[in-house]
Tab-separated table of N, CA and C in Angstrom:
chain	number	residue	atom	x	y	z
A	22	UNK	N	16.861	-14.379	-8.858
A	22	UNK	CA	16.179	-14.444	-7.585
A	22	UNK	C	14.892	-13.614	-7.653
A	23	UNK	N	14.965	-12.298	-7.537
A	23	UNK	CA	13.797	-11.443	-7.662
A	23	UNK	C	14.195	-10.182	-8.408
A	24	UNK	N	13.215	-9.590	-9.095
A	24	UNK	CA	13.464	-8.400	-9.902
A	24	UNK	C	12.402	-7.350	-9.594
A	25	UNK	N	12.607	-6.174	-10.127
A	25	UNK	CA	11.675	-5.080	-9.971
A	25	UNK	C	10.327	-5.442	-10.585
A	26	UNK	N	9.253	-5.293	-9.824
A	26	UNK	CA	7.908	-5.578	-10.313
A	26	UNK	C	7.420	-6.988	-10.036
A	27	UNK	N	8.272	-7.859	-9.517
A	27	UNK	CA	7.859	-9.229	-9.192
A	27	UNK	C	6.902	-9.235	-8.011
A	28	UNK	N	6.016	-10.220	-7.991
A	28	UNK	CA	5.174	-10.461	-6.821
A	28	UNK	C	5.818	-11.602	-6.061
A	29	UNK	N	6.126	-11.341	-4.801
A	29	UNK	CA	6.852	-12.312	-3.985
A	29	UNK	C	6.045	-12.674	-2.748
A	30	UNK	N	6.520	-13.668	-2.027
A	30	UNK	CA	5.944	-14.025	-0.745
A	30	UNK	C	7.061	-14.019	0.298
A	31	UNK	N	6.707	-13.640	1.512
A	31	UNK	CA	7.654	-13.608	2.625
A	31	UNK	C	7.346	-14.792	3.548
A	32	UNK	N	8.224	-15.057	4.504
A	32	UNK	CA	8.025	-16.177	5.419
A	32	UNK	C	6.836	-15.952	6.347
A	33	UNK	N	6.576	-14.691	6.714
A	33	UNK	CA	5.443	-14.374	7.585
A	33	UNK	C	4.506	-13.413	6.858
A	34	UNK	N	3.186	-13.537	7.072
A	34	UNK	CA	2.254	-12.621	6.407
A	34	UNK	C	2.274	-11.224	7.030
A	35	UNK	N	1.746	-10.262	6.302
A	35	UNK	CA	1.604	-8.887	6.783
A	35	UNK	C	0.492	-8.856	7.837
A	36	UNK	N	0.405	-7.792	8.597
A	36	UNK	CA	-0.610	-7.654	9.644
A	36	UNK	C	-2.034	-7.720	9.081
A	37	UNK	N	-2.227	-7.338	7.814
A	37	UNK	CA	-3.562	-7.379	7.200
A	37	UNK	C	-3.958	-8.800	6.809
A	38	UNK	N	-3.012	-9.749	6.890
A	38	UNK	CA	-3.302	-11.145	6.572
A	38	UNK	C	-2.802	-11.589	5.201
A	39	UNK	N	-2.419	-10.648	4.356
A	39	UNK	CA	-1.938	-10.956	3.000
A	39	UNK	C	-0.450	-11.298	3.043
A	40	UNK	N	-0.037	-12.230	2.201
A	40	UNK	CA	1.381	-12.601	2.149
A	40	UNK	C	1.950	-12.414	0.747
A	41	UNK	N	1.338	-11.541	-0.061
A	41	UNK	CA	1.852	-11.235	-1.399
A	41	UNK	C	2.346	-9.797	-1.403
A	42	UNK	N	3.560	-9.616	-1.906
A	42	UNK	CA	4.206	-8.301	-1.929
A	42	UNK	C	4.724	-8.024	-3.332
A	43	UNK	N	4.735	-6.752	-3.713
A	43	UNK	CA	5.317	-6.328	-4.983
A	43	UNK	C	6.637	-5.630	-4.696
A	44	UNK	N	7.693	-6.002	-5.408
A	44	UNK	CA	8.992	-5.346	-5.274
A	44	UNK	C	8.938	-4.061	-6.096
A	45	UNK	N	9.059	-2.891	-5.429
A	45	UNK	CA	8.950	-1.624	-6.153
A	45	UNK	C	10.245	-0.821	-6.171
A	46	UNK	N	11.263	-1.245	-5.424
A	46	UNK	CA	12.566	-0.562	-5.468
A	46	UNK	C	13.644	-1.547	-5.071
A	47	UNK	N	14.758	-1.518	-5.803
A	47	UNK	CA	15.911	-2.356	-5.487
A	47	UNK	C	17.120	-1.471	-5.241
A	48	UNK	N	17.949	-1.860	-4.317
A	48	UNK	CA	19.164	-1.132	-3.994
A	48	UNK	C	19.732	-1.727	-2.722
A	49	UNK	N	20.397	-0.898	-1.919
A	49	UNK	CA	20.893	-1.368	-0.629
A	49	UNK	C	19.710	-1.737	0.265
A	50	UNK	N	18.623	-0.977	0.111
A	50	UNK	CA	17.355	-1.287	0.763
A	50	UNK	C	16.383	-1.717	-0.325
A	51	UNK	N	15.443	-2.562	0.049
A	51	UNK	CA	14.437	-3.026	-0.904
A	51	UNK	C	13.078	-2.549	-0.418
A	52	UNK	N	12.333	-1.907	-1.322
A	52	UNK	CA	11.010	-1.400	-0.983
A	52	UNK	C	9.982	-2.343	-1.574
A	53	UNK	N	9.050	-2.801	-0.723
A	53	UNK	CA	7.993	-3.702	-1.146
A	53	UNK	C	6.641	-3.118	-0.750
A	54	UNK	N	5.616	-3.491	-1.512
A	54	UNK	CA	4.269	-2.994	-1.266
A	54	UNK	C	3.346	-4.181	-1.041
A	55	UNK	N	2.583	-4.149	0.050
A	55	UNK	CA	1.622	-5.206	0.353
A	55	UNK	C	0.483	-5.132	-0.663
A	56	UNK	N	0.149	-6.251	-1.277
A	56	UNK	CA	-0.927	-6.269	-2.256
A	56	UNK	C	-2.296	-6.473	-1.613
A	57	UNK	N	-2.333	-6.574	-0.290
A	57	UNK	CA	-3.607	-6.680	0.415
A	57	UNK	C	-4.142	-5.320	0.821
A	58	UNK	N	-3.272	-4.494	1.416
A	58	UNK	CA	-3.720	-3.195	1.926
A	58	UNK	C	-3.004	-2.008	1.286
A	59	UNK	N	-1.927	-2.241	0.527
A	59	UNK	CA	-1.207	-1.160	-0.138
A	59	UNK	C	-0.120	-0.528	0.706
A	60	UNK	N	0.153	-1.057	1.894
A	60	UNK	CA	1.199	-0.521	2.774
A	60	UNK	C	2.580	-0.746	2.150
A	61	UNK	N	3.445	0.276	2.211
A	61	UNK	CA	4.790	0.192	1.644
A	61	UNK	C	5.809	0.104	2.775
A	62	UNK	N	6.747	-0.835	2.627
A	62	UNK	CA	7.781	-1.067	3.640
A	62	UNK	C	9.147	-1.068	2.960
A	63	UNK	N	10.122	-0.431	3.600
A	63	UNK	CA	11.496	-0.456	3.096
A	63	UNK	C	12.329	-1.294	4.068
A	64	UNK	N	12.998	-2.316	3.523
A	64	UNK	CA	13.737	-3.285	4.335
A	64	UNK	C	15.178	-3.337	3.851
A	65	UNK	N	16.161	-3.329	4.768
A	65	UNK	CA	17.551	-3.514	4.337
A	65	UNK	C	17.704	-4.850	3.600
A	66	UNK	N	18.548	-4.872	2.579
A	66	UNK	CA	18.697	-6.057	1.723
A	66	UNK	C	19.052	-7.312	2.519
A	67	UNK	N	19.934	-7.207	3.493
A	67	UNK	CA	20.332	-8.381	4.279
A	67	UNK	C	19.137	-8.960	5.038
A	68	UNK	N	18.328	-8.100	5.622
A	68	UNK	CA	17.139	-8.551	6.347
A	68	UNK	C	16.099	-9.129	5.380
A	69	UNK	N	15.972	-8.487	4.214
A	69	UNK	CA	15.008	-8.944	3.213
A	69	UNK	C	15.330	-10.354	2.732
A	70	UNK	N	16.600	-10.627	2.470
A	70	UNK	CA	16.968	-11.957	1.968
A	70	UNK	C	16.693	-13.047	3.012
A	71	UNK	N	16.722	-12.698	4.301
A	71	UNK	CA	16.369	-13.661	5.347
A	71	UNK	C	14.864	-13.923	5.375
A	72	UNK	N	14.063	-12.877	5.135
A	72	UNK	CA	12.606	-12.987	5.229
A	72	UNK	C	11.943	-13.428	3.928
A	73	UNK	N	12.656	-13.319	2.811
A	73	UNK	CA	12.141	-13.671	1.484
A	73	UNK	C	11.923	-15.177	1.389
A	74	UNK	N	10.786	-15.580	0.792
A	74	UNK	CA	10.508	-17.000	0.618
A	74	UNK	C	10.622	-17.416	-0.845
A	75	UNK	N	9.783	-16.827	-1.740
A	75	UNK	CA	9.863	-17.197	-3.156
A	75	UNK	C	9.150	-16.165	-4.024
A	76	UNK	N	9.430	-16.232	-5.323
A	76	UNK	CA	8.759	-15.379	-6.307
A	76	UNK	C	7.489	-16.106	-6.745
A	77	UNK	N	6.345	-15.450	-6.584
A	77	UNK	CA	5.078	-16.038	-7.007
A	77	UNK	C	4.826	-15.789	-8.490
A	78	UNK	N	5.000	-14.517	-8.905
A	78	UNK	CA	4.750	-14.136	-10.292
A	78	UNK	C	5.839	-13.185	-10.747
A	79	UNK	N	6.443	-13.454	-11.886
A	79	UNK	CA	7.458	-12.546	-12.406
A	79	UNK	C	6.777	-11.331	-13.006
A	80	UNK	N	7.494	-10.210	-13.034
A	80	UNK	CA	6.943	-8.923	-13.441
A	80	UNK	C	6.289	-8.958	-14.816
A	81	UNK	N	6.862	-9.682	-15.760
A	81	UNK	CA	6.304	-9.712	-17.120
A	81	UNK	C	5.065	-10.596	-17.242
A	82	UNK	N	4.704	-11.333	-16.199
A	82	UNK	CA	3.544	-12.221	-16.243
A	82	UNK	C	2.391	-11.752	-15.363
A	83	UNK	N	2.542	-10.605	-14.693
A	83	UNK	CA	1.507	-10.106	-13.787
A	83	UNK	C	0.339	-9.548	-14.591
A	84	UNK	N	-0.875	-9.938	-14.220
A	84	UNK	CA	-2.078	-9.379	-14.828
A	84	UNK	C	-2.504	-8.197	-13.959
A	85	UNK	N	-2.134	-6.998	-14.383
A	85	UNK	CA	-2.345	-5.800	-13.562
A	85	UNK	C	-3.817	-5.488	-13.321
A	86	UNK	N	-4.698	-5.893	-14.218
A	86	UNK	CA	-6.118	-5.616	-14.028
A	86	UNK	C	-6.714	-6.400	-12.854
A	87	UNK	N	-6.067	-7.497	-12.454
A	87	UNK	CA	-6.535	-8.303	-11.321
A	87	UNK	C	-5.952	-7.842	-9.986
A	88	UNK	N	-4.966	-6.962	-10.017
A	88	UNK	CA	-4.271	-6.526	-8.807
A	88	UNK	C	-4.627	-5.071	-8.498
A	89	UNK	N	-5.301	-4.854	-7.385
A	89	UNK	CA	-5.747	-3.510	-7.008
A	89	UNK	C	-4.586	-2.584	-6.666
A	90	UNK	N	-3.597	-3.067	-5.937
A	90	UNK	CA	-2.517	-2.226	-5.445
A	90	UNK	C	-1.228	-2.332	-6.255
A	91	UNK	N	-1.227	-3.019	-7.392
A	91	UNK	CA	-0.024	-3.179	-8.197
A	91	UNK	C	0.297	-1.870	-8.913
A	92	UNK	N	1.571	-1.450	-8.889
A	92	UNK	CA	1.983	-0.195	-9.527
A	92	UNK	C	2.263	-0.393	-11.011
A	93	UNK	N	2.033	0.657	-11.788
A	93	UNK	CA	2.373	0.636	-13.209
A	93	UNK	C	3.888	0.736	-13.354
A	94	UNK	N	4.421	0.320	-14.503
A	94	UNK	CA	5.871	0.365	-14.720
A	94	UNK	C	6.422	1.773	-14.575
A	95	UNK	N	5.647	2.782	-14.945
A	95	UNK	CA	6.116	4.167	-14.840
A	95	UNK	C	6.229	4.621	-13.387
A	96	UNK	N	5.571	3.921	-12.460
A	96	UNK	CA	5.615	4.287	-11.053
A	96	UNK	C	6.695	3.536	-10.272
A	97	UNK	N	7.316	2.527	-10.889
A	97	UNK	CA	8.379	1.777	-10.217
A	97	UNK	C	9.615	2.652	-10.071
A	98	UNK	N	10.447	2.344	-9.097
A	98	UNK	CA	11.626	3.143	-8.812
A	98	UNK	C	12.891	2.379	-9.166
A	99	UNK	N	13.380	2.533	-10.409
A	99	UNK	CA	14.614	1.836	-10.772
A	99	UNK	C	15.796	2.435	-10.020
A	100	UNK	N	16.859	1.674	-9.838
A	100	UNK	CA	18.032	2.207	-9.134
A	100	UNK	C	18.607	3.412	-9.870
A	101	UNK	N	19.099	4.361	-9.103
A	101	UNK	CA	19.711	5.551	-9.695
A	101	UNK	C	21.170	5.266	-9.988
A	102	UNK	N	21.558	5.467	-11.221
A	102	UNK	CA	22.947	5.302	-11.625
A	102	UNK	C	23.513	6.679	-11.921
A	103	UNK	N	24.693	6.925	-11.431
A	103	UNK	CA	25.354	8.218	-11.657
A	103	UNK	C	26.139	8.116	-12.949
A	104	UNK	N	25.873	9.047	-13.844
A	104	UNK	CA	26.613	9.091	-15.107
A	104	UNK	C	27.812	10.002	-14.939
A	105	UNK	N	28.938	9.540	-15.377
A	105	UNK	CA	30.158	10.348	-15.311
A	105	UNK	C	30.214	11.283	-16.514
A	106	UNK	N	30.702	12.463	-16.262
A	106	UNK	CA	30.920	13.402	-17.366
A	106	UNK	C	32.247	13.040	-18.006
A	107	UNK	N	32.200	12.751	-19.286
A	107	UNK	CA	33.420	12.409	-20.005
A	107	UNK	C	34.148	13.688	-20.366
A	108	UNK	N	35.348	13.806	-19.871
A	108	UNK	CA	36.153	15.025	-20.140
A	108	UNK	C	37.402	14.682	-20.878
């Protein structure tokens, strides 16, 4: 469906008029960044799946030099996994 770093589109555009978003965090909530103005929004996953329309560009195919507000891979927020101490 969608992955970290993908450029997606929602059913309704952002207030700035842009309808392209970058997925920057996945978890119970999904954090997306508007590629028009750089505004960051955190949306509960259930609400996000209702508003999500389609993936425009997958993360490995994005040309970062053409995107002003696109984050580098080092700035993305991967899910935190708790490591168990083996005893």
